[in-house]
């Protein structure tokens, strides 16, 4: 619609939980952090994430401490506007959070129960130059049944103290089960890793995880 006055913003409905707003000077996407993430668990105890916008809201710090999130579909992150990802920092602390990926046996996401996942879900086509990881800081964190593919995290000019493709910095008990990182890259001046950048105490447990064609790039000579 056309603004009724110069002061009124132009609003474009994208058909999703994000809205494009033109304020007369710039285009801004709203809604990634504002009520885009479901907050009420289903009867199975999991909060179901079915869209890219919902997943982005989780990464931007919208998650609840102690919650369990089930990713129901593959996440093609190229569907997010570049204006969001290029400045996306994901500095939130993910504490006592469980992320479970998987493909439901049925075609629709159940409202009252969780079908045992078959296989894994993919998180792919994502570039986060200003972030230290898809999940930047974690404590008591568990991720299961995920394929991370075609993801680039970080840049050499950022002084990140711990940069990895999946996790930047871990501080507590971190468990990764059936997590695969493929064709991805982590970039930072120092303290850099493939799946996890740096571990500051606690413990890390890996079960059936692997890296395939994962590159770490650093200018740190020592």
XYZ file of N, CA and C in Angstrom:
666
model
N 0.848 -1.182 0.000
C 0.000 0.000 0.000
C 0.886 1.235 0.000
N 0.327 2.375 -0.407
C 1.061 3.628 -0.465
C 0.813 4.413 0.814
N 1.860 4.995 1.363
C 1.724 5.744 2.602
C 0.777 6.920 2.421
N -0.060 7.160 3.436
C -0.996 8.268 3.388
C -0.299 9.597 3.623
N 0.860 9.560 4.268
C 1.617 10.775 4.511
C 3.094 10.443 4.501
N 3.939 11.469 4.511
C 5.379 11.245 4.514
C 5.829 10.570 5.791
N 5.070 10.764 6.880
C 5.479 10.193 8.166
C 5.125 8.717 8.271
N 4.188 8.265 7.477
C 3.728 6.878 7.587
C 4.647 5.954 6.807
N 5.040 4.852 7.419
C 5.956 3.915 6.775
C 5.216 3.038 5.776
N 5.916 2.659 4.745
C 5.402 1.659 3.817
C 5.682 0.280 4.381
N 4.685 -0.562 4.429
C 4.825 -1.898 4.988
C 4.497 -2.915 3.905
N 5.409 -3.851 3.680
C 5.209 -4.914 2.702
C 5.108 -6.231 3.446
N 3.998 -6.923 3.281
C 3.814 -8.206 3.942
C 4.526 -9.271 3.130
N 5.533 -9.927 3.737
C 6.305 -10.934 3.020
C 5.645 -12.300 3.029
N 4.503 -12.413 3.728
C 3.841 -13.699 3.827
C 4.454 -14.598 4.866
N 5.347 -14.064 5.692
C 5.986 -14.844 6.743
C 5.991 -14.011 8.011
N 6.778 -14.446 8.987
C 6.802 -13.734 10.255
C 7.700 -12.513 10.212
N 8.323 -12.215 9.066
C 9.123 -11.006 8.921
C 8.412 -10.041 7.981
N 8.527 -8.761 8.263
C 7.866 -7.740 7.477
C 8.884 -6.722 6.999
N 8.789 -6.322 5.748
C 9.678 -5.324 5.176
C 9.059 -3.945 5.350
N 9.759 -3.046 6.041
C 9.246 -1.710 6.329
C 10.150 -0.668 5.687
N 9.552 0.262 4.945
C 10.301 1.363 4.347
C 9.930 2.650 5.074
N 10.932 3.280 5.695
C 10.664 4.468 6.496
C 10.960 5.767 5.743
N 11.103 5.673 4.432
C 11.403 6.850 3.643
C 12.858 6.955 3.256
N 13.719 6.201 3.970
C 15.154 6.237 3.688
C 15.731 4.851 3.453
N 15.355 3.904 4.286
C 15.931 2.563 4.199
C 14.843 1.506 4.293
N 15.183 0.307 3.800
C 14.312 -0.853 3.953
C 14.802 -1.670 5.133
N 13.926 -1.996 6.047
C 14.303 -2.709 7.269
C 13.373 -3.895 7.446
N 13.969 -5.047 7.740
C 13.162 -6.230 8.031
C 12.889 -6.291 9.520
N 11.620 -6.417 9.895
C 11.214 -6.528 11.286
C 10.566 -7.893 11.511
N 10.653 -8.376 12.727
C 9.920 -9.591 13.065
C 10.791 -10.777 13.374
N 12.118 -10.703 13.081
C 12.976 -11.840 13.362
C 13.077 -12.074 14.863
N 13.141 -10.988 15.637
C 13.209 -11.129 17.088
C 11.874 -10.873 17.762
N 10.946 -10.269 17.049
C 9.693 -9.859 17.657
C 8.619 -10.915 17.449
N 8.456 -11.783 18.450
C 7.384 -12.774 18.455
C 7.431 -13.730 17.275
N 8.601 -13.905 16.659
C 8.703 -14.827 15.534
C 8.914 -16.263 15.996
N 9.371 -16.443 17.224
C 9.700 -17.768 17.724
C 8.580 -18.295 18.611
N 8.051 -19.487 18.332
C 7.033 -20.058 19.230
C 7.583 -20.186 20.644
N 6.740 -19.932 21.620
C 7.187 -19.956 23.011
C 6.513 -21.023 23.852
N 5.455 -21.620 23.330
C 4.701 -22.610 24.101
C 5.025 -24.016 23.604
N 5.549 -24.871 24.476
C 5.849 -26.249 24.055
C 4.575 -27.021 23.723
N 4.701 -27.977 22.812
C 3.608 -28.908 22.561
C 3.518 -29.887 23.725
N 2.544 -30.755 23.667
C 2.352 -31.701 24.762
C 3.543 -32.641 24.917
N 4.343 -32.770 23.850
C 5.522 -33.626 23.949
C 6.682 -32.927 24.660
N 6.508 -31.634 25.009
C 7.546 -30.903 25.724
C 8.507 -30.144 24.838
N 8.355 -30.259 23.500
C 9.258 -29.604 22.560
C 8.578 -28.395 21.939
N 9.369 -27.355 21.668
C 8.907 -26.212 20.889
C 9.327 -26.458 19.440
N 8.353 -26.528 18.541
C 8.622 -26.904 17.164
C 8.981 -25.680 16.321
N 10.088 -25.771 15.592
C 10.540 -24.718 14.690
C 10.384 -25.228 13.264
N 9.523 -24.571 12.504
C 9.218 -25.078 11.164
C 9.593 -24.110 10.050
N 10.025 -22.875 10.377
C 10.350 -21.909 9.330
C 11.730 -21.301 9.570
N 12.297 -20.737 8.499
C 13.600 -20.080 8.593
C 13.533 -18.887 9.537
N 12.442 -18.142 9.497
C 12.309 -16.979 10.366
C 12.292 -17.376 11.836
N 11.628 -18.472 12.149
C 11.596 -18.939 13.531
C 12.986 -19.367 13.988
N 13.718 -20.039 13.098
C 15.064 -20.474 13.452
C 15.983 -19.269 13.649
N 15.864 -18.248 12.791
C 16.667 -17.040 12.936
C 16.354 -16.325 14.240
N 15.091 -16.353 14.655
C 14.717 -15.735 15.924
C 15.370 -16.456 17.092
N 15.488 -17.768 16.992
C 16.186 -18.525 18.036
C 17.649 -18.113 18.108
N 18.305 -18.022 16.960
C 19.727 -17.683 16.931
C 19.996 -16.269 17.431
N 19.039 -15.382 17.254
C 19.248 -13.990 17.662
C 18.966 -13.758 19.134
N 18.754 -14.840 19.884
C 18.604 -14.697 21.333
C 17.188 -14.824 21.831
N 16.279 -15.306 20.990
C 14.895 -15.416 21.421
C 14.563 -16.684 22.184
N 15.561 -17.566 22.373
C 15.294 -18.833 23.030
C 15.134 -18.726 24.527
N 14.429 -19.690 25.108
C 14.201 -19.729 26.546
C 15.194 -20.672 27.206
N 15.704 -20.272 28.352
C 16.611 -21.128 29.108
C 15.885 -22.407 29.506
N 16.544 -23.526 29.256
C 15.975 -24.809 29.626
C 14.998 -25.391 28.627
N 14.772 -24.715 27.499
C 13.780 -25.176 26.533
C 14.367 -26.233 25.602
N 13.485 -26.998 24.980
C 13.868 -27.992 23.992
C 13.219 -27.611 22.662
N 14.064 -27.433 21.629
C 13.578 -26.989 20.325
C 13.777 -28.093 19.303
N 12.711 -28.405 18.594
C 12.781 -29.409 17.532
C 12.671 -28.715 16.184
N 13.697 -28.883 15.350
C 13.691 -28.304 14.005
C 12.998 -29.293 13.080
N 11.880 -28.873 12.526
C 11.025 -29.810 11.798
C 11.370 -29.935 10.323
N 12.015 -28.919 9.757
C 12.273 -28.910 8.314
C 13.713 -28.497 8.035
N 14.182 -28.785 6.825
C 15.462 -28.236 6.392
C 15.391 -26.712 6.414
N 16.507 -26.084 6.770
C 16.548 -24.627 6.889
C 17.475 -24.045 5.816
N 16.897 -23.565 4.729
C 17.654 -22.880 3.685
C 17.770 -21.422 4.093
N 18.914 -21.070 4.695
C 19.064 -19.749 5.286
C 19.227 -18.648 4.244
N 19.383 -19.022 2.969
C 19.443 -18.000 1.925
C 18.093 -17.305 1.767
N 17.046 -17.852 2.358
C 15.730 -17.223 2.310
C 15.661 -15.991 3.196
N 16.616 -15.853 4.128
C 16.665 -14.650 4.947
C 17.248 -13.499 4.137
N 16.755 -12.297 4.341
C 17.324 -11.147 3.619
C 18.781 -10.923 4.008
N 19.594 -10.493 3.049
C 20.999 -10.218 3.305
C 21.168 -9.150 4.376
N 20.209 -8.209 4.470
C 20.300 -7.142 5.459
C 20.290 -7.696 6.882
N 19.759 -8.894 7.057
C 19.739 -9.512 8.383
C 21.031 -10.270 8.636
N 21.449 -11.105 7.703
C 22.576 -11.988 7.956
C 23.913 -11.267 7.990
N 24.075 -10.198 7.226
C 25.396 -9.571 7.146
C 25.804 -8.909 8.460
N 24.837 -8.467 9.267
C 25.136 -7.836 10.548
C 24.722 -8.708 11.733
N 24.360 -9.951 11.437
C 23.853 -10.842 12.477
C 25.008 -11.330 13.345
N 24.930 -11.082 14.658
C 26.043 -11.408 15.533
C 25.787 -12.670 16.350
N 24.561 -12.947 16.716
C 24.239 -14.138 17.502
C 25.117 -14.232 18.739
N 25.107 -13.182 19.561
C 25.920 -13.168 20.770
C 25.204 -13.765 21.976
N 24.016 -14.315 21.772
C 23.235 -14.832 22.885
C 23.922 -16.030 23.530
N 23.675 -16.211 24.828
C 24.131 -17.401 25.540
C 23.012 -18.447 25.491
N 23.307 -19.598 24.932
C 22.343 -20.688 24.881
C 22.636 -21.611 26.056
N 21.790 -21.550 27.056
C 22.053 -22.247 28.310
C 20.951 -23.264 28.591
N 21.366 -24.488 28.885
C 20.410 -25.563 29.184
C 19.383 -25.710 28.061
N 19.867 -25.638 26.828
C 18.976 -25.724 25.676
C 19.330 -26.966 24.854
N 18.307 -27.644 24.393
C 18.492 -28.826 23.549
C 17.927 -28.526 22.161
N 18.738 -28.767 21.140
C 18.311 -28.583 19.753
C 18.259 -29.955 19.098
N 17.097 -30.351 18.641
C 16.940 -31.675 18.047
C 16.417 -31.521 16.631
N 17.200 -31.983 15.657
C 16.737 -31.968 14.280
C 16.226 -33.337 13.905
N 15.499 -33.413 12.842
C 14.997 -34.702 12.404
C 13.836 -34.514 11.463
N 13.544 -35.514 10.700
C 12.435 -35.459 9.760
C 11.284 -36.273 10.333
N 10.131 -35.659 10.437
C 8.986 -36.387 10.960
C 8.540 -37.477 9.996
N 8.005 -38.540 10.560
C 7.505 -39.624 9.726
C 6.279 -39.183 8.934
N 5.462 -38.304 9.536
C 4.288 -37.792 8.846
C 4.617 -36.548 8.035
N 3.670 -36.128 7.205
C 3.900 -34.969 6.365
C 3.713 -33.661 7.122
N 2.909 -33.657 8.153
C 2.652 -32.436 8.910
C 3.253 -32.547 10.306
N 3.515 -31.406 10.898
C 4.075 -31.386 12.249
C 2.963 -31.661 13.247
N 3.101 -32.665 14.077
C 2.036 -32.961 15.043
C 1.954 -31.886 16.112
N 0.768 -31.648 16.614
C 0.567 -30.637 17.645
C 0.707 -31.194 19.052
N 0.498 -32.487 19.215
C 0.431 -33.018 20.566
C 1.431 -34.131 20.850
N 2.229 -34.525 19.891
C 3.216 -35.563 20.157
C 4.346 -35.461 19.157
N 5.454 -36.084 19.480
C 6.634 -36.031 18.627
C 6.915 -37.417 18.055
N 6.897 -37.515 16.758
C 7.252 -38.766 16.099
C 8.767 -38.911 16.140
N 9.242 -40.101 16.374
C 10.684 -40.310 16.374
C 11.266 -39.857 15.047
N 12.291 -38.990 15.087
C 12.820 -38.450 13.829
C 13.506 -39.520 12.999
N 13.349 -39.402 11.709
C 14.011 -40.295 10.772
C 15.050 -39.481 10.011
N 16.318 -39.813 10.165
C 17.348 -39.075 9.465
C 17.689 -37.764 10.161
N 18.089 -36.763 9.385
C 18.532 -35.486 9.928
C 17.925 -34.343 9.127
N 18.086 -33.130 9.652
C 17.703 -31.947 8.891
C 18.957 -31.149 8.571
N 18.889 -30.350 7.504
C 20.023 -29.554 7.051
C 19.814 -28.091 7.395
N 20.895 -27.450 7.837
C 20.963 -25.999 7.968
C 22.019 -25.559 6.967
N 21.645 -24.825 5.934
C 22.582 -24.603 4.838
C 22.391 -23.222 4.206
N 23.383 -22.841 3.368
C 23.374 -21.569 2.648
C 23.330 -20.383 3.612
N 24.344 -20.311 4.467
C 24.354 -19.256 5.485
C 25.740 -18.640 5.564
N 25.804 -17.314 5.554
C 27.057 -16.594 5.735
C 26.870 -15.568 6.843
N 27.680 -15.699 7.907
C 27.570 -14.828 9.078
C 28.923 -14.165 9.344
N 29.258 -13.108 8.621
C 30.575 -12.497 8.789
C 30.784 -11.834 10.143
N 29.710 -11.443 10.822
C 29.846 -10.749 12.102
C 29.588 -11.656 13.297
N 29.440 -12.939 13.066
C 29.147 -13.867 14.159
C 30.350 -14.761 14.431
N 30.380 -15.366 15.612
C 31.453 -16.297 15.956
C 31.005 -17.751 15.858
N 29.756 -17.967 15.486
C 29.230 -19.313 15.312
C 27.737 -19.239 15.083
N 27.165 -20.294 14.510
C 25.703 -20.326 14.410
C 25.107 -20.162 15.799
N 25.667 -20.895 16.766
C 25.375 -20.671 18.177
C 26.653 -20.115 18.795
N 26.663 -18.821 19.108
C 27.914 -18.161 19.491
C 28.439 -18.632 20.839
N 27.599 -18.668 21.855
C 28.002 -19.016 23.212
C 27.040 -20.056 23.772
N 27.566 -21.161 24.261
C 26.683 -22.211 24.775
C 27.169 -22.694 26.136
N 26.213 -23.081 26.958
C 26.487 -23.727 28.244
C 25.402 -24.782 28.463
N 25.812 -26.021 28.715
C 24.865 -27.125 28.890
C 23.928 -27.187 27.674
N 24.532 -27.518 26.551
C 23.879 -27.444 25.246
C 23.980 -28.791 24.563
N 22.905 -29.204 23.918
C 22.915 -30.476 23.191
C 22.299 -30.285 21.820
N 22.977 -30.802 20.794
C 22.454 -30.751 19.428
C 22.490 -32.155 18.841
N 21.404 -32.543 18.189
C 21.252 -33.899 17.676
C 20.687 -33.866 16.255
N 21.209 -34.755 15.404
C 20.634 -34.993 14.075
C 20.626 -33.741 13.196
N 21.794 -33.114 13.041
C 21.888 -31.913 12.214
C 22.988 -32.075 11.171
N 22.735 -31.563 9.972
C 23.760 -31.415 8.944
C 23.941 -29.922 8.689
N 25.145 -29.416 8.942
C 25.472 -28.018 8.686
C 26.264 -27.977 7.385
N 25.755 -27.278 6.387
C 26.365 -27.347 5.052
C 26.391 -25.971 4.382
N 27.517 -25.667 3.716
C 27.670 -24.398 3.006
C 27.439 -23.212 3.938
N 28.178 -23.206 5.046
C 28.080 -22.132 6.035
C 29.457 -21.486 6.199
N 29.518 -20.166 6.164
C 30.746 -19.423 6.415
C 30.509 -18.510 7.612
N 31.381 -18.628 8.616
C 31.218 -17.865 9.851
C 32.480 -17.062 10.130
N 32.315 -15.777 10.459
C 33.424 -14.955 10.918
C 34.174 -14.258 9.808
N 35.145 -13.425 10.225
C 36.057 -12.759 9.296
C 37.317 -12.386 10.065
N 38.420 -12.243 9.361
C 39.714 -12.029 10.007
C 39.801 -10.692 10.733
N 39.017 -9.722 10.311
C 39.104 -8.407 10.945
C 38.382 -8.343 12.286
N 37.544 -9.338 12.576
C 36.843 -9.362 13.857
C 37.714 -10.034 14.908
N 37.846 -9.425 16.069
C 38.662 -9.987 17.143
C 37.831 -10.944 17.992
N 37.441 -12.048 17.383
C 36.614 -13.027 18.069
C 37.483 -13.958 18.911
N 37.121 -14.116 20.171
C 37.823 -15.053 21.050
C 37.127 -16.403 21.004
N 37.206 -17.065 19.889
C 36.567 -18.358 19.717
C 35.544 -18.332 18.606
N 35.886 -18.933 17.468
C 34.986 -18.953 16.322
C 34.946 -20.349 15.732
N 33.766 -20.901 15.569
C 33.562 -22.200 14.943
C 32.306 -22.170 14.102
N 32.171 -23.123 13.219
C 31.015 -23.117 12.322
C 29.718 -23.293 13.109
N 29.667 -24.282 13.981
C 28.445 -24.523 14.750
C 28.429 -23.733 16.052
N 29.522 -23.818 16.826
C 29.596 -23.186 18.141
C 30.845 -22.324 18.207
N 30.697 -21.107 18.674
C 31.855 -20.250 18.870
C 32.606 -20.590 20.134
N 31.915 -20.494 21.279
C 32.543 -20.726 22.582
C 31.628 -21.600 23.434
N 32.210 -22.616 24.078
C 31.433 -23.468 24.983
C 31.979 -23.342 26.399
N 31.072 -23.306 27.371
C 31.446 -23.064 28.760
C 31.010 -24.175 29.716
N 30.152 -25.072 29.286
C 29.638 -26.099 30.182
C 29.682 -27.461 29.532
N 28.658 -28.265 29.785
C 28.567 -29.594 29.184
C 27.910 -29.465 27.810
N 28.660 -29.798 26.781
C 28.163 -29.700 25.410
C 28.178 -31.089 24.791
N 27.063 -31.506 24.242
C 26.935 -32.826 23.632
C 26.447 -32.670 22.198
N 27.208 -33.219 21.268
C 26.811 -33.220 19.860
C 26.648 -34.665 19.418
N 25.465 -35.008 18.919
C 25.166 -36.357 18.477
C 24.717 -36.324 17.014
N 25.395 -37.105 16.183
C 25.046 -37.179 14.764
C 24.972 -35.782 14.142
N 26.017 -35.000 14.358
C 26.128 -33.668 13.780
C 27.231 -33.695 12.719
N 26.903 -33.321 11.505
C 27.850 -33.334 10.395
C 28.039 -31.903 9.890
N 29.275 -31.494 9.718
C 29.581 -30.182 9.150
C 30.265 -30.403 7.812
N 29.703 -29.824 6.738
C 30.208 -30.082 5.389
C 30.413 -28.776 4.626
N 31.461 -28.736 3.804
C 31.672 -27.647 2.840
C 31.483 -26.279 3.490
N 32.115 -26.083 4.646
C 31.932 -24.863 5.412
C 33.275 -24.279 5.827
N 33.244 -23.068 6.394
C 34.489 -22.391 6.747
C 34.283 -21.515 7.972
N 35.301 -21.521 8.848
C 35.354 -20.604 9.988
C 36.553 -19.687 9.784
N 36.352 -18.380 10.001
C 37.393 -17.389 9.755
C 37.539 -16.514 10.996
N 38.765 -16.390 11.518
C 38.998 -15.560 12.699
C 40.491 -15.336 12.873
N 40.902 -14.290 13.590
C 42.327 -14.073 13.830
C 42.954 -15.152 14.712
N 42.190 -15.726 15.663
C 42.753 -16.703 16.593
C 41.629 -17.484 17.267
N 42.024 -18.555 17.985
C 41.066 -19.423 18.686
C 39.921 -19.806 17.759
N 40.268 -20.690 16.847
C 39.352 -21.046 15.772
C 39.265 -22.563 15.669
N 38.107 -23.063 15.309
C 37.930 -24.499 15.149
C 36.905 -24.796 14.078
N 36.751 -26.061 13.759
C 35.789 -26.447 12.740
C 34.374 -26.405 13.266
N 33.997 -27.383 14.083
C 32.655 -27.380 14.665
C 32.575 -26.436 15.851
N 33.620 -26.412 16.701
C 33.647 -25.591 17.916
C 34.929 -24.770 17.917
N 34.798 -23.470 18.196
C 35.969 -22.605 18.169
C 36.853 -22.750 19.381
N 36.292 -22.634 20.588
C 37.086 -22.670 21.809
C 36.251 -23.231 22.948
N 36.914 -23.971 23.837
C 36.254 -24.573 24.996
C 36.821 -23.922 26.254
N 35.952 -23.297 27.032
C 36.360 -22.627 28.261
C 35.753 -23.384 29.452
N 36.378 -24.485 29.817
C 35.866 -25.276 30.934
C 34.742 -26.206 30.498
N 34.270 -26.999 31.458
C 33.210 -27.952 31.175
C 33.732 -29.132 30.381
N 32.863 -29.756 29.617
C 33.262 -30.910 28.822
C 32.490 -30.919 27.508
N 33.094 -31.523 26.511
C 32.471 -31.669 25.206
C 32.419 -33.148 24.864
N 31.241 -33.646 24.528
C 31.058 -35.048 24.162
C 30.553 -35.116 22.728
N 31.261 -35.884 21.902
C 30.892 -36.042 20.505
C 30.533 -37.498 20.231
N 29.422 -37.709 19.547
C 28.972 -39.058 19.224
C 28.520 -39.084 17.767
N 29.268 -39.821 16.922
C 28.936 -39.964 15.507
C 28.892 -38.604 14.813
N 29.939 -37.814 14.989
C 30.054 -36.505 14.347
C 31.242 -36.519 13.385
N 31.162 -35.715 12.332
C 32.315 -35.611 11.454
C 32.317 -34.291 10.692
N 33.507 -33.958 10.182
C 33.709 -32.774 9.353
C 34.137 -33.237 7.966
N 33.540 -32.652 6.937
C 33.888 -32.979 5.563
C 34.109 -31.685 4.784
N 35.325 -31.506 4.274
C 35.664 -30.302 3.508
C 35.360 -29.037 4.310
N 35.852 -29.006 5.544
C 35.688 -27.843 6.413
C 37.031 -27.127 6.513
N 37.038 -25.828 6.268
C 38.257 -25.031 6.243
C 38.277 -24.059 7.410
N 39.449 -23.919 8.046
C 39.632 -22.872 9.052
C 40.686 -21.912 8.514
N 40.367 -20.635 8.550
C 41.256 -19.610 7.994
C 41.619 -18.604 9.080
N 42.916 -18.422 9.301
C 43.360 -17.494 10.325
C 44.648 -16.808 9.893
N 44.826 -15.574 10.338
C 46.055 -14.843 10.072
C 47.021 -14.939 11.241
N 46.629 -15.677 12.292
C 47.469 -15.795 13.479
C 48.639 -16.752 13.192
N 49.860 -16.281 13.291
C 51.019 -17.059 12.823
C 51.528 -18.054 13.859
N 51.261 -17.828 15.148
C 51.786 -18.744 16.156
C 50.955 -19.998 16.301
